[in-house]
XYZ file of C-alpha atoms in Angstrom:
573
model
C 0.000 0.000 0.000
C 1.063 3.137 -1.155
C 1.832 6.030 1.569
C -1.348 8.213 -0.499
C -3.632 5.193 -0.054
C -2.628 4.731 3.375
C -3.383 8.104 4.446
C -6.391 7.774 2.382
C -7.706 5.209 4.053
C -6.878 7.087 7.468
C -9.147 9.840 6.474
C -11.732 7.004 5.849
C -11.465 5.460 9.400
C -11.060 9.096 10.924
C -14.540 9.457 9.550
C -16.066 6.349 10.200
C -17.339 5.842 6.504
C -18.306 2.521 4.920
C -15.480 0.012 4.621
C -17.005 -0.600 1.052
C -16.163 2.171 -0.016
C -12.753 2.281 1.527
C -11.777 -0.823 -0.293
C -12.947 0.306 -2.980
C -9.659 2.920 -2.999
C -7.525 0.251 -1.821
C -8.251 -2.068 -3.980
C -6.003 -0.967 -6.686
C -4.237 -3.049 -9.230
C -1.147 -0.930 -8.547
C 0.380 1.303 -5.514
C 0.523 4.943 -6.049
C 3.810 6.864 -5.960
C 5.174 7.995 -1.989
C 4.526 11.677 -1.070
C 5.059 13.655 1.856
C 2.383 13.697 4.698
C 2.212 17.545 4.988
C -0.178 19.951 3.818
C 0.463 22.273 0.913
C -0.547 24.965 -0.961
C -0.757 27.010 -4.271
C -0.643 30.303 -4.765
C -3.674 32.005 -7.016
C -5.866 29.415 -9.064
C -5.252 26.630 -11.200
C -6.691 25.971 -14.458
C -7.298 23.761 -17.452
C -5.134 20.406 -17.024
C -3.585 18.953 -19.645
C -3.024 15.244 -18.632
C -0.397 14.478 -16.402
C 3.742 15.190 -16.754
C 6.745 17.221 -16.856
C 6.248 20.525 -16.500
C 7.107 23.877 -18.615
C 6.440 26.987 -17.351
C 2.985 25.938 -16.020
C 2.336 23.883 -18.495
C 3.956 20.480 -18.348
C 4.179 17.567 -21.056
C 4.871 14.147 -21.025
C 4.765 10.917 -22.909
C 2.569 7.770 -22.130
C 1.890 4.315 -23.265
C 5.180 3.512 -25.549
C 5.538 0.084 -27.034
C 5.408 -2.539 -24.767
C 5.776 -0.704 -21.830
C 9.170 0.891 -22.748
C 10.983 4.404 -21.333
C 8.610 7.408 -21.203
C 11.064 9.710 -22.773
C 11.185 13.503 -22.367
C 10.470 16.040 -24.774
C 13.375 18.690 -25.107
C 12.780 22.020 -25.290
C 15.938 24.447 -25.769
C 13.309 27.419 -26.964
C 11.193 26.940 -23.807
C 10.636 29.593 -21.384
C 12.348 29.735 -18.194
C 10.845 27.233 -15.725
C 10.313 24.363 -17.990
C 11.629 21.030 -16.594
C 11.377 17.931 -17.809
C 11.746 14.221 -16.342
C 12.887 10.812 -17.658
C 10.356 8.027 -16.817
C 11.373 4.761 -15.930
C 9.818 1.407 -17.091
C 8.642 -0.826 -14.419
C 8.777 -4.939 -15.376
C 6.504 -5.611 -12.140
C 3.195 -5.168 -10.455
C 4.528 -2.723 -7.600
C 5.897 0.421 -9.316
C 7.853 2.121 -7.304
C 7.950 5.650 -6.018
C 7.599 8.426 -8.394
C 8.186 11.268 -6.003
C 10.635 12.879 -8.605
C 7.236 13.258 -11.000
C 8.142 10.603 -12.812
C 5.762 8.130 -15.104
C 5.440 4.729 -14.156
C 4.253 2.280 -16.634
C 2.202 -0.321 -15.149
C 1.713 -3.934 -16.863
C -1.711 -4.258 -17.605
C -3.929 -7.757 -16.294
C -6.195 -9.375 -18.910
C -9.367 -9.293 -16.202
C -11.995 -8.839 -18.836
C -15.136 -10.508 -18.235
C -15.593 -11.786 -21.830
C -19.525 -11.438 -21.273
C -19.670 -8.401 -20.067
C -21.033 -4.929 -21.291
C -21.205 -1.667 -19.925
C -23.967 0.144 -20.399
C -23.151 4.214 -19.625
C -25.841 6.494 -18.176
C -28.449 7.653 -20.596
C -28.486 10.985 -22.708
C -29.435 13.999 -20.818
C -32.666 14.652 -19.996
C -34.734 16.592 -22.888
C -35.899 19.299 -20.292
C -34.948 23.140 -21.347
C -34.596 23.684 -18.003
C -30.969 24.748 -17.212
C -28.805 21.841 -16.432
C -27.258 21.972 -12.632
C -23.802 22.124 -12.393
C -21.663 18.983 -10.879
C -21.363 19.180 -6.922
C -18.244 19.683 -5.154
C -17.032 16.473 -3.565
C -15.089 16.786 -0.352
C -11.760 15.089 -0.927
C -11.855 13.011 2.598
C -15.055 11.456 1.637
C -14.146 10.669 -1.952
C -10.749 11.545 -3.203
C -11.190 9.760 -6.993
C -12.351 11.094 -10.337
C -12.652 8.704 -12.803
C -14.044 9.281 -16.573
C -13.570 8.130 -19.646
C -11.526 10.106 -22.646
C -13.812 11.964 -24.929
C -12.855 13.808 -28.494
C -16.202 14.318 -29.731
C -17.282 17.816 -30.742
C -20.860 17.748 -31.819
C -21.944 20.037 -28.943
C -20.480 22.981 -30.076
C -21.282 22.382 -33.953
C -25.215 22.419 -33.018
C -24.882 24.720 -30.582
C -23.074 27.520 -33.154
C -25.654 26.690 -35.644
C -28.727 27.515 -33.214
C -27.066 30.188 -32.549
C -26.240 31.812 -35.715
C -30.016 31.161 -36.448
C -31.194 33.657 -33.029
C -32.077 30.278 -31.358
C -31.154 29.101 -27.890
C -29.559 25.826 -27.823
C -31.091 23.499 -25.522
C -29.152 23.099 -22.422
C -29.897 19.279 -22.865
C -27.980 19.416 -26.182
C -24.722 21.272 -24.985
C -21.679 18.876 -23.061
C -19.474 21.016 -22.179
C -16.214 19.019 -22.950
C -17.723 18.994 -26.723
C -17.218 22.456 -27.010
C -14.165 22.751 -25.391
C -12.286 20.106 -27.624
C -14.147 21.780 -31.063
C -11.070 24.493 -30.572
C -7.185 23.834 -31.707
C -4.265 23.934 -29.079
C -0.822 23.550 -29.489
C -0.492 20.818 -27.287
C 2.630 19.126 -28.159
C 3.234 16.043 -29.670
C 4.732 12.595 -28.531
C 7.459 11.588 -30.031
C 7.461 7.988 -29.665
C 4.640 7.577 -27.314
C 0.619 7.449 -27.542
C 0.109 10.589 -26.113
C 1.894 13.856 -24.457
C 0.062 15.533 -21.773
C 0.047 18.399 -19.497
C -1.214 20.494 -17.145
C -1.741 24.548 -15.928
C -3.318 26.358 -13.919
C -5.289 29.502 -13.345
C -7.956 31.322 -11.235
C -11.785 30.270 -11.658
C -14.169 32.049 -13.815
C -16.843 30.420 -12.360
C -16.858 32.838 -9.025
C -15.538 30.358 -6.688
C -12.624 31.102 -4.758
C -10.882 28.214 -6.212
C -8.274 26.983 -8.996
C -9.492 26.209 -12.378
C -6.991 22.821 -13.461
C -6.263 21.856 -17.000
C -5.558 18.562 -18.262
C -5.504 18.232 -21.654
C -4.076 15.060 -24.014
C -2.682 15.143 -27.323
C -2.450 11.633 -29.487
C 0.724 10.721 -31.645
C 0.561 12.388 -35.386
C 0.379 10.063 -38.067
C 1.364 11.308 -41.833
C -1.141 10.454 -43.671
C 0.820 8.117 -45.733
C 1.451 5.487 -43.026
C -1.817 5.318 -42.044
C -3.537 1.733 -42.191
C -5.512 1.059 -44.719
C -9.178 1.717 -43.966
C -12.745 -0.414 -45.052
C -15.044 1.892 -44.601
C -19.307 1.241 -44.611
C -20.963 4.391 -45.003
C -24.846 4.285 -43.799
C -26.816 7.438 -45.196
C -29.975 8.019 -43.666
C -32.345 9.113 -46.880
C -35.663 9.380 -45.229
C -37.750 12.101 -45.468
C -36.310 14.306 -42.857
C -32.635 14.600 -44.860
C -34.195 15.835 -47.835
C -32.575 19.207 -49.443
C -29.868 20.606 -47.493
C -29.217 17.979 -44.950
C -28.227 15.281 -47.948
C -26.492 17.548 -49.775
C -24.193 18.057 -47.076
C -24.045 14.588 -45.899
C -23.022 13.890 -49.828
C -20.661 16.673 -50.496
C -18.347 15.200 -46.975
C -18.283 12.076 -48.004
C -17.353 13.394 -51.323
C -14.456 14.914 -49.984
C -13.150 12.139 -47.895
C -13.449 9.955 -50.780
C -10.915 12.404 -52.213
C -8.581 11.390 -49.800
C -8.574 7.534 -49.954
C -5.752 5.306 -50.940
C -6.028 2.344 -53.561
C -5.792 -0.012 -50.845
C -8.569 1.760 -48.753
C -12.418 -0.115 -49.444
C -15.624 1.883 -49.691
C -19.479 0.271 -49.187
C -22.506 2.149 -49.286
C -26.006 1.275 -47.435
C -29.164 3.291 -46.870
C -32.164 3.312 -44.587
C -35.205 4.983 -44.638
C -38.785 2.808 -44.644
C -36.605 0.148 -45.669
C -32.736 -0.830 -45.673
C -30.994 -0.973 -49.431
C -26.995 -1.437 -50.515
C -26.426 1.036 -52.867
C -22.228 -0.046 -53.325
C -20.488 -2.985 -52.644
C -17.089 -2.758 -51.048
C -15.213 -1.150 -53.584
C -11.456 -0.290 -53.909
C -10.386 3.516 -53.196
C -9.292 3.640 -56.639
C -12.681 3.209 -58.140
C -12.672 6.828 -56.791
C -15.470 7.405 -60.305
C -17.560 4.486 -59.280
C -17.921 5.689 -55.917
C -18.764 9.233 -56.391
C -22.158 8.311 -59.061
C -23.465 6.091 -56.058
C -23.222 9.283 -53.863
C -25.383 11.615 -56.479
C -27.040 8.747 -56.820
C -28.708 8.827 -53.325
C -32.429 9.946 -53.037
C -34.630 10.826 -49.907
C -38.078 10.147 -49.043
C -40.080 7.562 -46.401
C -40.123 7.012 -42.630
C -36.612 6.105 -40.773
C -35.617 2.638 -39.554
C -32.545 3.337 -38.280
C -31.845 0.173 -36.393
C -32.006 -2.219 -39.601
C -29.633 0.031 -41.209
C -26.916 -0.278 -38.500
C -27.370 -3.886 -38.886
C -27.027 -3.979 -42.093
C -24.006 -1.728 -42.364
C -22.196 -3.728 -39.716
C -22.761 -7.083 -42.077
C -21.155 -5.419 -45.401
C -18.224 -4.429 -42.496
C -18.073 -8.057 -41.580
C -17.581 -8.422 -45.761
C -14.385 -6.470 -45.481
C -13.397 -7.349 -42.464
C -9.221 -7.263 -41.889
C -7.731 -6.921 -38.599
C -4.641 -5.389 -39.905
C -7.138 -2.252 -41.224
C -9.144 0.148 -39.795
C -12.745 -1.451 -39.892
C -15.458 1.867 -39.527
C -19.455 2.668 -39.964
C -19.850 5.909 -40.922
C -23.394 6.547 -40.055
C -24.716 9.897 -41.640
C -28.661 11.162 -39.859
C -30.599 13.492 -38.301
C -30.978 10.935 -35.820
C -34.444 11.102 -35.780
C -35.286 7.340 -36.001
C -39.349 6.836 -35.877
C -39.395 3.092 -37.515
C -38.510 -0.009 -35.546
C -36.171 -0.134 -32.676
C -35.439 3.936 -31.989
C -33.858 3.733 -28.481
C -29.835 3.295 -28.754
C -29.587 1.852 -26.099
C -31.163 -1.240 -27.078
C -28.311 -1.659 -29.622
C -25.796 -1.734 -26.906
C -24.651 -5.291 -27.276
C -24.801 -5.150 -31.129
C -22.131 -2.361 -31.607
C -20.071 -3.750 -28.106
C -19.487 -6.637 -30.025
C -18.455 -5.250 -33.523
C -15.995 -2.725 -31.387
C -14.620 -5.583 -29.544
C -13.534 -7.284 -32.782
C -11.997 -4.031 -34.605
C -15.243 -2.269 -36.149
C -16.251 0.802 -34.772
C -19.074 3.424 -35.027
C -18.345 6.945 -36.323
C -21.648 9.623 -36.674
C -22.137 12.706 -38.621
C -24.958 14.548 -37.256
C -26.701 17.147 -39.857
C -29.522 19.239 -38.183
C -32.012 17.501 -36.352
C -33.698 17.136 -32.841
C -31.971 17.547 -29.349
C -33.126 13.700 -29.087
C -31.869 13.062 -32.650
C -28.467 14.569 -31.246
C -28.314 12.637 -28.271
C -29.057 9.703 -30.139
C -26.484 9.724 -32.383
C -24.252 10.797 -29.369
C -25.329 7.367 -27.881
C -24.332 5.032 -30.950
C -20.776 6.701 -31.444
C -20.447 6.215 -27.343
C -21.446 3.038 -27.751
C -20.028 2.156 -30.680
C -16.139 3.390 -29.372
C -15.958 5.862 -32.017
C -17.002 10.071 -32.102
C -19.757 11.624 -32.695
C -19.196 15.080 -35.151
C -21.888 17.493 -36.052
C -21.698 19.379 -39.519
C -23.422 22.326 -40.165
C -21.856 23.716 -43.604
C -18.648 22.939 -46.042
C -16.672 24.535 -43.208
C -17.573 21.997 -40.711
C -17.402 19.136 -43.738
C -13.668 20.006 -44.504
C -12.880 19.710 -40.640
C -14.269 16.398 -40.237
C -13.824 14.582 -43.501
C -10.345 16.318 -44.938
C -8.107 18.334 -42.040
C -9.493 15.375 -39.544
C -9.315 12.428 -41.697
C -6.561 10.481 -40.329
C -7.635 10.891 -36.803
C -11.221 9.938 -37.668
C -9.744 6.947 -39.446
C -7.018 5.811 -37.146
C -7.715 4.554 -33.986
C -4.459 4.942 -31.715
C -5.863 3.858 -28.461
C -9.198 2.183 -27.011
C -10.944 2.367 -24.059
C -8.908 5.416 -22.607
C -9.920 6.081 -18.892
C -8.574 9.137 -16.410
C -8.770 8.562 -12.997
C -7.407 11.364 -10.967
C -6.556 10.608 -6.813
C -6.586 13.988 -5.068
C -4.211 14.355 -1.971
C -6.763 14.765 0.939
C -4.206 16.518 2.682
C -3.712 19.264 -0.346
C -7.249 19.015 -1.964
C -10.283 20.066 0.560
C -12.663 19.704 -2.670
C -13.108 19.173 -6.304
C -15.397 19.732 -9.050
C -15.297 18.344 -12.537
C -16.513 20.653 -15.444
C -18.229 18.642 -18.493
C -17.880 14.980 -18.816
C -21.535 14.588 -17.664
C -21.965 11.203 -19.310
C -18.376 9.808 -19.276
C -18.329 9.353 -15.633
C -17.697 6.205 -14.862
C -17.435 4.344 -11.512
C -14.092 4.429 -9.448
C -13.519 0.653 -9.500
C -14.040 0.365 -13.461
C -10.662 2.209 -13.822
C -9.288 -1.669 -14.240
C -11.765 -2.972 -15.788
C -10.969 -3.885 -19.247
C -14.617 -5.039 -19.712
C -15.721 -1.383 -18.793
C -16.431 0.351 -22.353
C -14.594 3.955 -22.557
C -13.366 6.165 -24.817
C -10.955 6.269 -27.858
C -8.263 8.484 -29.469
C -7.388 8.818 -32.652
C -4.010 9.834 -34.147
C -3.591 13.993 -33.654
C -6.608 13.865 -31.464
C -6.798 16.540 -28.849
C -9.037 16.025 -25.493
C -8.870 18.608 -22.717
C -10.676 18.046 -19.173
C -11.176 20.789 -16.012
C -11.167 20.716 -12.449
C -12.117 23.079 -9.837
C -10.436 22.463 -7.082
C -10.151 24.329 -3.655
C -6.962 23.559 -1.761
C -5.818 23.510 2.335
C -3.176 26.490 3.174
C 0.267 25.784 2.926
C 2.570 25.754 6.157
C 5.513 27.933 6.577
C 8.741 26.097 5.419
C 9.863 24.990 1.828
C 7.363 22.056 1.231
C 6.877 20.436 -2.147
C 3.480 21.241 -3.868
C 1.657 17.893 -5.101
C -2.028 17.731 -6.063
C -2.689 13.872 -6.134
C -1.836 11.156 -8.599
C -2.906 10.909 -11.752
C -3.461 7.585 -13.790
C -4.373 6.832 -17.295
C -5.816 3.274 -19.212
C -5.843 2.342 -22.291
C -5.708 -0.424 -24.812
C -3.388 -0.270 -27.695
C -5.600 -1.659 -31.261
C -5.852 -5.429 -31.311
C -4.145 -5.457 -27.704
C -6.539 -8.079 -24.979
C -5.651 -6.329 -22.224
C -5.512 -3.165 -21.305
C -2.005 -0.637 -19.879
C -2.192 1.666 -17.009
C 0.322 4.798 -16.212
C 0.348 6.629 -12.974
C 2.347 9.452 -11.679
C 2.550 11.933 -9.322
C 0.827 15.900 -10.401
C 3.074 18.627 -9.110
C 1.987 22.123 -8.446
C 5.520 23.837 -8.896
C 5.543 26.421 -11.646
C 1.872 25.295 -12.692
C -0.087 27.965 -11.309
C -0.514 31.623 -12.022
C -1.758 34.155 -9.591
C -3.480 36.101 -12.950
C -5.862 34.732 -15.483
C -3.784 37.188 -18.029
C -0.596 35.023 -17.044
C -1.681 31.817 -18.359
C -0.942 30.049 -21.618
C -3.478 31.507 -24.417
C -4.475 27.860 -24.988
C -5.547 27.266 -21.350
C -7.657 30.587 -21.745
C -8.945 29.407 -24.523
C -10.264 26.155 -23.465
C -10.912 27.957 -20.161
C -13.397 30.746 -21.608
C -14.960 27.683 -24.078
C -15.683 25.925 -20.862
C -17.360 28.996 -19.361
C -19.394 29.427 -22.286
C -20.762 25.521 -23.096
C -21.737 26.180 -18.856
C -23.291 29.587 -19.470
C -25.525 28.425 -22.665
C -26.397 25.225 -19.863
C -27.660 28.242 -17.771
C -25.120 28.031 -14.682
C -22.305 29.369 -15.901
C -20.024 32.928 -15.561
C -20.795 36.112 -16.932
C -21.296 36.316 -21.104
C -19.460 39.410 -20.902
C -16.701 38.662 -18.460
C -15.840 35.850 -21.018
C -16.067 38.517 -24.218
C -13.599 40.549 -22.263
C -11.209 37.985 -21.644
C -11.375 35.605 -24.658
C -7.642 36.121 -26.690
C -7.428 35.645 -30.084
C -4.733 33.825 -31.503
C -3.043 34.676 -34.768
C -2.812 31.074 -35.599
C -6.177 30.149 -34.712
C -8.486 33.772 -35.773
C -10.875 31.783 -37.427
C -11.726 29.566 -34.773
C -11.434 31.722 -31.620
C -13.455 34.320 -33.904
C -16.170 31.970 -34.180
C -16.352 31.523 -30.718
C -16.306 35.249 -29.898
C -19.291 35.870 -32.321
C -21.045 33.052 -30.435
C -20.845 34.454 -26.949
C -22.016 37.876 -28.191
C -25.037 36.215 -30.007
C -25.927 34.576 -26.625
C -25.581 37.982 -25.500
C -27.825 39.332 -27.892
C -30.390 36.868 -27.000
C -29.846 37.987 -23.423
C -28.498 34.795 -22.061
């Protein structure tokens, strides 16, 4: 037992809770690394974290889940600012890691515990209420130090929630996850260079009024050029009912276009629709075919009722057709998400698209227009079906999914990626997670391989926040640690799954100033602050409008997301 779990489980017996729920901490697969048994603190606020590592100036990067559990390297940075520092992990062969008290990464050696018959089944979508949505509770550390979620890259939220707006409508709070719109915008998160992912973490005060840090973590997946991608088989499904007539087809037709563009000769294309009925309009068909392909796009037609359910099945049998495991096996499914035929509830599919993402085919969506339900639906399957859910609203939002974010649609680096962060009791008096509604998943899941969660795909970017209020430091020189952080996944084809853990320092993280922080983490920070605001419990419209930078390399984007807030603003959310 780790010195951290110990003392956790001292605050557990200090306050008499239920043993269950002690063991529960305890009962990890591996210790966590030794700290000191003193209390610390952090001066001004923390902000956006940016998953665990060495730090730079308040923002620190790392490397995670090498090849077969090799050395965690560091990344150099001569042009860095003053501050920076950077740490060499070291590989661990056996279950007890040891400590990491220099902020080290520890690899840990995954078990193969998955129960082959199991399926997890995540909450359901929001409620469809237009009610504003209440914001997650604090937790008091000593009664719960553990936050564990599953990675999400998805960025629906904030294409539907633009549109509305542009259109002098209010989104729905229902229809708005917060972490969507916060991973819709660019950062310059650095890149692995021989790992899965690099991640960091800053911090800053709270805009949400609390007197309290605002903490970043935020993961960035290994680039792949797109000529050493896999090959990919790709099924797309294109809902043609009645409800995608006129614009919505047209746009669903002019993406796929475009990522037909981009295909290789040894990439495979199929084509199925649904409407009243379930039709294959293309056999699997080589990427060089690129002529055939395209006249069974203008080819599609819309009109009847939508059975959604027969056309996932469907799709997933011409995926079975094409089936390699050396290949990126996908369903593209292209709707409204309205389904009124059949089975409508996505739920109900669960075990269908568990088992086709178990064996190597997963479950992409394009959402164009519809519902709040048809959004959560479609939401659900990609969930469900371990692949994201996009949104696209014009040819901007078509070139962003299907041509700048092709290879990280199409390449899956990791499955199943889970977060759990352990909060020092003695440093952390409470914590709140922003967004991440429905990827929360239970604490003792975190080593569960049978526990569905999320993937990344190459150049993906995910970014998560914490509130957190923290004890006052003692007089002396003491180190500044805010807990242990530890990450999950499953490389492609692996059976079992690999877990990192490693200490979060404070030093050189935080900044007493909002104005002193990294434009990214204000960025992500005043994103955040908006998806909560348009839920109807978050900060001031115009304290974010006053504080939002723009950056040179991003104007378009961070533009975009300035004319939003001042819509809202104009609608007098």
């Amino acid at each position: 037992m780790s010195d951290l779990d110990r003392e956790i489980a001292e605050h557990y017996e200090q306050l008499e809770l239920d043993p269950a729920a002690m063991d529960r901490l305890l009962a990890m697969e591996a210790a966590a690394p030794r700290r000191s048994r003193r209390t610390w603190w952090v001066a001004g606020a923390l902000s956006t974290m940016t998953l665990a590592a060495a730090l730079l100036c308040g923002v620190g990067v790392l490397q995670l889940g090498t090849r077969g559990g090799a050395e965690l390297g560091p990344l150099p940075s001569p042009e860095e600012p003053r501050g920076s520092a950077y740490r060499r992990a070291t590989p661990v062969r056996d279950r007890n890691p040891k400590s990491a008290s220099d902020g080290s990464l520890i690899i840990i050696k995954g078990q193969d515990n998955r129960p082959r018959d199991g399926v997890y089944i995540p909450p359901g979508p929001p409620p469809r209420s237009e009610a504003p949505r209440a914001s997650r509770p604090w937790t008091d550390t000593r009664v719960d130090p553990l936050s564990t979620f599953a990675a999400d890259v998805d960025t629906a939220a904030w294409t539907r929630a633009r549109t509305m707006l542009e259109h002098g409508q209010r989104p729905a709070p229902a229809s708005v996850r917060v972490e969507e719109v916060v991973n819709a915008f660019p950062y310059d998160y650095r890149a692995p260079e021989d790992g899965v992912f690099a991640v960091g973490i800053e911090g800053l005060p709270s805009v949400y009024g609390a007197d309290a840090s605002l903490v970043r973590i935020g993961v960035q997946g290994r680039r792949v050029p797109p000529h050493l991608r896999k090959p990919v088989h790709l099924t797309f499904l294109v809902d043609v009912s009645g409800s995608m007539n006129g614009r919505p087809l047209e746009l669903v037709r002019s993406g796929l276009k475009m990522l037909v563009g981009e295909l290789r000769p040894d990439d495979t294309v199929a084509i199925a629709t649904y409407a009243g009925g379930t039709a294959v309009v293309l056999q699997p068909t080589p990427g060089s075919e690129r002529a055939r392909i395209l006249a069974a796009l203008d080819g599609l037609r819309s009109g009847g009722s939508t059975s959604m359910a027969s056309g996932i099945d469907l799709a997933y049998d011409l995926a079975l057709s094409t089936y390699h495991p050396s290949a990126e096996n996908r369903v593209i499914v292209a709707s409204d998400g309205d389904a009124n035929v059949g089975q409508t509830d996505p739920d109900a599919l669960a075990a269908r698209l568990r088992k086709a993402a178990d064996r190597g085919i997963t479950l992409t969506t394009i959402g164009v227009g519809g519902s709040v339900r048809g959004d959560q639906v479609m939401e659900t399957l990609a969930r469900k079906g371990d692949g994201q859910a996009f949104a696209v609203a014009d040819e901007r939002d078509a070139e962003t999914v299907f041509v700048r974010g092709l290879t990280g649609t199409l390449q899956t680096l990791a499955r199943d990626v889970k977060l759990q962060v352990a909060f020092d009791p003695g440093v952390v008096k409470r914590w709140r997670q922003v967004g991440y509604d429905n990827r929360v998943l239970a604490d003792r899941d975190f080593r569960d391989d049978a526990v569905d969660a999320g993937e990344i795909g190459a150049g993906h970017q995910m970014t998560a926040l914490y509130e957190v209020e923290l004890h006052e430091r003692p007089r002396g020189d003491v180190p500044m640690r805010l807990g242990v952080l530890r990450i999950r996944h499953e490389p492609p084809g692996a059976e079992r799954g690999e877990a990192t853990e490693l200490e979060l320092p404070l030093e050189g993280l935080v900044h007493d100033r909002f104005a002193d922080a990294s434009v990214d983490t204000r960025v992500a920070t005043v994103a955040a602050g908006f998806a909560s605001a348009l839920q109807g419990q978050g900060p001031s419209l115009a304290t974010l409008e006053d504080i939002l930078p723009i950056r040179p390399e991003y104007r378009e984007q961070d533009e975009e997301l300035l004319r939003a807030i001042r819509q809202a603003r104009a609608l007098g959310m």
